[in-house]
Coordinates of C-alpha atoms in Angstrom, one line a residue:
X1 CA 135.5 116.7 80.7
X2 CA 134.7 113.1 80.1
X3 CA 132.2 112.2 77.4
X4 CA 130.8 109.4 79.6
X5 CA 127.4 109.2 81.4
X6 CA 126.3 108.0 84.7
X7 CA 123.8 105.1 84.6
X8 CA 122.0 103.0 87.3
X9 CA 120.2 99.7 87.6
X10 CA 119.1 97.4 90.4
X11 CA 117.3 94.2 91.1
X12 CA 118.9 92.2 88.4
X13 CA 117.9 88.9 90.0
X14 CA 120.2 86.8 87.8
X15 CA 118.9 83.6 89.3
X16 CA 116.3 83.8 86.5
X17 CA 117.8 82.8 83.2
X18 CA 116.0 85.6 81.3
X19 CA 117.5 88.1 83.7
X20 CA 121.0 86.6 83.5
X21 CA 120.8 87.0 79.7
X22 CA 119.9 90.6 80.2
X23 CA 122.9 91.2 82.4
X24 CA 125.1 89.5 79.9
X25 CA 123.9 92.0 77.3
X26 CA 124.5 95.1 79.4
X27 CA 127.1 97.3 77.8
X28 CA 128.1 101.0 78.3
X29 CA 127.5 103.5 75.5
X30 CA 131.0 104.9 76.0
X31 CA 134.3 103.7 77.6
X32 CA 133.9 106.4 80.2
X33 CA 130.4 105.4 81.4
X34 CA 129.9 104.6 85.1
X35 CA 127.2 102.1 86.4
X36 CA 125.5 102.3 89.8
X37 CA 124.1 99.0 91.0
X38 CA 121.6 99.4 93.7
X39 CA 121.4 95.8 95.0
X40 CA 119.7 92.5 94.5
X41 CA 122.0 91.1 91.9
X42 CA 121.4 87.6 93.2
X43 CA 121.5 85.3 96.2
X44 CA 124.5 83.0 95.6
X45 CA 127.9 84.4 96.3
X46 CA 129.6 82.7 93.3
X47 CA 126.9 84.2 90.9
X48 CA 127.5 87.6 92.5
X49 CA 131.2 87.5 91.9
X50 CA 130.6 86.4 88.3
X51 CA 128.1 89.3 87.7
X52 CA 130.3 92.0 89.3
X53 CA 133.4 90.8 87.4
X54 CA 131.5 91.0 84.1
X55 CA 130.2 94.6 84.8
X56 CA 133.6 95.8 86.2
X57 CA 135.2 94.6 83.0
X58 CA 132.9 96.7 80.8
X59 CA 132.2 99.9 82.7
X60 CA 134.8 102.6 83.6
X61 CA 133.6 102.4 87.2
X62 CA 131.0 100.3 89.0
X63 CA 129.5 101.4 92.3
X64 CA 127.5 98.8 94.4
X65 CA 125.1 99.1 97.3
X66 CA 123.8 95.8 98.8
X67 CA 120.2 94.6 98.5
X68 CA 118.5 92.2 100.8
X69 CA 119.0 89.2 98.4
X70 CA 122.8 89.5 98.5
X71 CA 122.6 89.4 102.3
X72 CA 120.6 86.2 102.4
X73 CA 122.2 83.0 103.6
X74 CA 120.4 80.8 101.1
X75 CA 120.2 77.0 101.5
X76 CA 121.6 76.6 97.9
X77 CA 124.7 78.7 98.6
X78 CA 127.7 76.7 99.9
X79 CA 128.9 79.9 101.5
X80 CA 127.1 79.9 104.9
X81 CA 128.3 83.2 106.2
X82 CA 125.5 85.1 108.0
X83 CA 124.7 88.8 108.6
X84 CA 127.6 91.2 108.9
X85 CA 130.1 88.6 108.0
X86 CA 128.4 87.9 104.8
X87 CA 128.2 91.6 104.0
X88 CA 131.9 91.9 104.6
X89 CA 132.6 89.0 102.2
X90 CA 130.6 90.8 99.5
X91 CA 132.7 93.9 100.1
X92 CA 135.9 91.9 99.8
X93 CA 134.7 90.4 96.5
X94 CA 133.8 93.9 95.1
X95 CA 137.1 95.4 96.2
X96 CA 139.0 92.6 94.5
X97 CA 137.3 93.6 91.3
X98 CA 137.7 97.3 91.7
X99 CA 134.0 97.9 92.5
X100 CA 133.2 100.7 94.9
X101 CA 131.2 99.7 98.0
X102 CA 129.6 101.6 101.0
X103 CA 132.8 100.9 102.9
X104 CA 135.0 102.8 100.5
X105 CA 135.8 106.5 100.0
X106 CA 132.9 108.1 98.0
X107 CA 134.0 108.8 94.4
X108 CA 133.3 112.0 92.6
X109 CA 131.7 112.0 89.2
X110 CA 133.5 114.6 87.1
X111 CA 131.7 114.0 83.9
X112 CA 128.8 115.7 82.3
X113 CA 126.3 117.0 84.9
X114 CA 129.0 116.9 87.6
X115 CA 130.8 117.2 89.8
X116 CA 128.8 115.1 92.2
X117 CA 129.7 112.8 95.1
X118 CA 128.5 109.3 94.5
X119 CA 127.5 107.8 97.9
X120 CA 126.5 104.1 98.0
X121 CA 124.6 103.4 101.2
X122 CA 123.7 100.4 103.3
X123 CA 121.2 101.1 106.0
X124 CA 118.7 98.2 106.0
X125 CA 115.2 98.6 107.5
X126 CA 113.6 98.6 110.9
X127 CA 109.9 97.9 110.4
X128 CA 108.9 101.6 110.8
X129 CA 107.1 101.8 107.4
X130 CA 103.9 100.6 109.1
X131 CA 100.3 100.7 107.9
X132 CA 98.0 103.2 109.6
X133 CA 97.0 102.1 113.1
X134 CA 99.9 99.7 113.5
X135 CA 102.0 101.0 116.4
X136 CA 104.9 98.6 116.8
X137 CA 107.1 96.3 114.8
X138 CA 105.6 93.3 116.6
X139 CA 102.1 94.3 115.5
X140 CA 103.3 95.0 112.0
X141 CA 104.9 91.5 111.7
X142 CA 101.8 89.9 113.2
X143 CA 99.6 91.5 110.6
X144 CA 102.0 90.5 107.8
X145 CA 101.9 86.8 108.9
X146 CA 98.2 86.9 109.4
X147 CA 97.6 88.1 105.9
X148 CA 100.3 85.9 104.3
X149 CA 102.4 88.8 103.1
X150 CA 105.9 88.0 104.5
X151 CA 109.2 88.8 103.1
X152 CA 111.7 85.9 102.7
X153 CA 114.2 88.0 104.7
X154 CA 112.5 86.6 107.8
X155 CA 114.0 83.2 106.9
X156 CA 117.2 84.0 105.1
X157 CA 118.5 87.5 106.2
X158 CA 120.2 87.0 109.5
X159 CA 121.4 90.0 111.6
X160 CA 124.4 88.3 113.2
X161 CA 126.2 89.4 115.4
X162 CA 123.4 91.9 116.1
X163 CA 120.4 90.7 118.2
X164 CA 117.9 91.9 115.5
X165 CA 117.6 93.5 112.1
X166 CA 116.5 96.7 113.8
X167 CA 119.7 96.7 115.8
X168 CA 121.8 96.1 112.7
X169 CA 119.9 98.9 110.9
X170 CA 120.6 101.3 113.8
X171 CA 124.3 100.5 113.6
X172 CA 124.3 101.1 109.9
X173 CA 122.4 104.3 110.2
X174 CA 124.9 105.7 112.7
X175 CA 127.9 104.7 110.6
X176 CA 126.4 105.9 107.3
X177 CA 125.3 109.3 108.8
X178 CA 128.8 109.8 110.1
X179 CA 130.2 109.2 106.6
X180 CA 127.7 111.5 104.9
X181 CA 128.4 114.3 107.3
X182 CA 132.0 114.2 106.1
X183 CA 131.1 115.0 102.5
X184 CA 132.5 118.4 101.6
X185 CA 130.1 121.3 101.4
X186 CA 129.4 122.6 97.9
X187 CA 129.2 119.3 96.1
X188 CA 125.8 117.7 95.4
X189 CA 125.4 114.0 96.1
X190 CA 123.9 111.1 94.3
X191 CA 122.7 108.8 97.1
X192 CA 122.5 105.1 96.1
X193 CA 120.5 102.8 98.3
X194 CA 118.6 99.6 97.8
X195 CA 115.6 100.9 99.7
X196 CA 113.8 104.2 99.1
X197 CA 115.0 106.8 101.7
X198 CA 111.4 108.1 102.1
X199 CA 108.1 106.4 102.7
X200 CA 106.1 107.8 99.8
X201 CA 107.2 105.5 97.1
X202 CA 105.9 102.5 99.0
X203 CA 102.4 103.8 99.2
X204 CA 101.5 102.3 95.8
X205 CA 102.5 98.8 96.8
X206 CA 99.8 96.2 96.1
X207 CA 100.3 94.8 99.6
X208 CA 100.9 97.7 101.9
X209 CA 101.9 95.3 104.7
X210 CA 105.2 94.6 102.7
X211 CA 106.4 98.2 103.3
X212 CA 107.9 97.3 106.7
X213 CA 110.7 95.5 104.8
X214 CA 111.3 98.6 102.5
X215 CA 113.2 101.1 104.5
X216 CA 113.3 103.2 107.7
X217 CA 111.7 106.5 108.8
X218 CA 115.2 107.5 110.1
X219 CA 116.3 108.4 106.5
X220 CA 113.2 110.6 105.7
X221 CA 115.2 113.8 105.5
X222 CA 118.5 112.6 104.3
X223 CA 117.9 113.7 100.7
X224 CA 117.7 117.3 102.1
X225 CA 120.3 117.1 104.9
X226 CA 123.0 115.7 102.6
X227 CA 122.3 117.8 99.5
X228 CA 121.1 115.0 97.2
X229 CA 120.7 115.9 93.6
X230 CA 119.2 112.5 92.9
X231 CA 118.4 109.4 95.0
X232 CA 118.8 106.1 93.3
X233 CA 117.0 103.0 94.7
X234 CA 115.3 99.8 93.8
X235 CA 113.7 97.0 95.8
X236 CA 110.1 97.9 95.0
X237 CA 110.3 96.6 91.4
X238 CA 108.3 99.6 90.3
X239 CA 110.7 101.5 88.0
X240 CA 109.7 105.2 87.8
X241 CA 110.8 108.8 88.5
X242 CA 109.2 110.7 91.4
X243 CA 110.0 114.0 93.1
X244 CA 110.1 114.6 96.8
X245 CA 110.9 118.1 98.2
X246 CA 112.3 119.0 94.8
X247 CA 114.7 116.1 94.7
X248 CA 114.6 113.5 91.9
X249 CA 114.1 109.9 93.1
X250 CA 114.8 107.1 90.5
X251 CA 113.6 103.6 91.1
X252 CA 115.8 101.7 88.6
X253 CA 114.9 98.0 89.1
X254 CA 114.7 95.3 86.5
X255 CA 112.6 93.0 88.7
X256 CA 111.4 89.5 88.0
X257 CA 110.5 88.3 84.5
X258 CA 106.8 88.0 85.4
X259 CA 107.0 91.8 86.2
X260 CA 109.0 93.1 83.3
X261 CA 107.6 90.9 80.5
X262 CA 104.2 92.7 80.3
X263 CA 105.8 96.1 80.1
X264 CA 106.0 97.9 76.7
X265 CA 109.5 99.2 77.4
X266 CA 112.5 97.0 76.7
X267 CA 113.8 95.4 79.9
X268 CA 117.2 96.0 81.5
X269 CA 118.1 99.4 80.1
X270 CA 120.1 101.2 82.8
X271 CA 118.6 104.6 83.7
X272 CA 120.7 107.6 82.9
X273 CA 121.3 109.7 86.0
X274 CA 123.8 112.3 84.8
X275 CA 123.7 114.4 82.8
X276 CA 120.0 114.7 83.6
X277 CA 118.3 113.5 80.4

């Protein structure tokens, strides 16, 4: 059995110099360690390729699930691909570096705490994490704009060629569910997604209106249906461990400097997923 360990991190946001320095300092504890990257590395494609090349050169295996920031068509990025075409370019970059994506066969972790299927997911959101009394996506968005709590996805994350983000999310849900149903029985899974698969982690958000950009109710039972031993996610910038239906959920984000600087714990330490610490 390998002496390596399985680690995870997300929301590196290397557009900030302090975060870029943290990424440059990330190193495995063993040549056999794997790293799960649950999205939001950065917005600029060239920076994304640099970051993934660095990580792939240090870790035995890197597994990536996209965040919303990678999917942005940012005005500073000379690569103007939008929506699914941009996602496919990110997949091409990862594959050229040997990084596993949601479009690749799911690898099996055979090291300590395994075996376990590692399933990187890409399912987006559909505005169903609504505040009480809000009945539709249109009402939820109107409330967000009225209160000034609006995710930048509304400007930069385009759903092309789908007519809406909800439609893109529905397509991703269908494809991802098909892939997960094909995972052999008897093996537990580590589900890696940028967004939490259940609503509960979003209930502590300072601005509950923001939850509509944080996932979909359609995945609420996936941790049970697909035999998850652990769900790894980010996006909320609230790193912590929670339990839902007996399943461990790990929020592994670094976040923005203004968020991690006040914390007592050293920033940028990947969370150990297996063996369970």
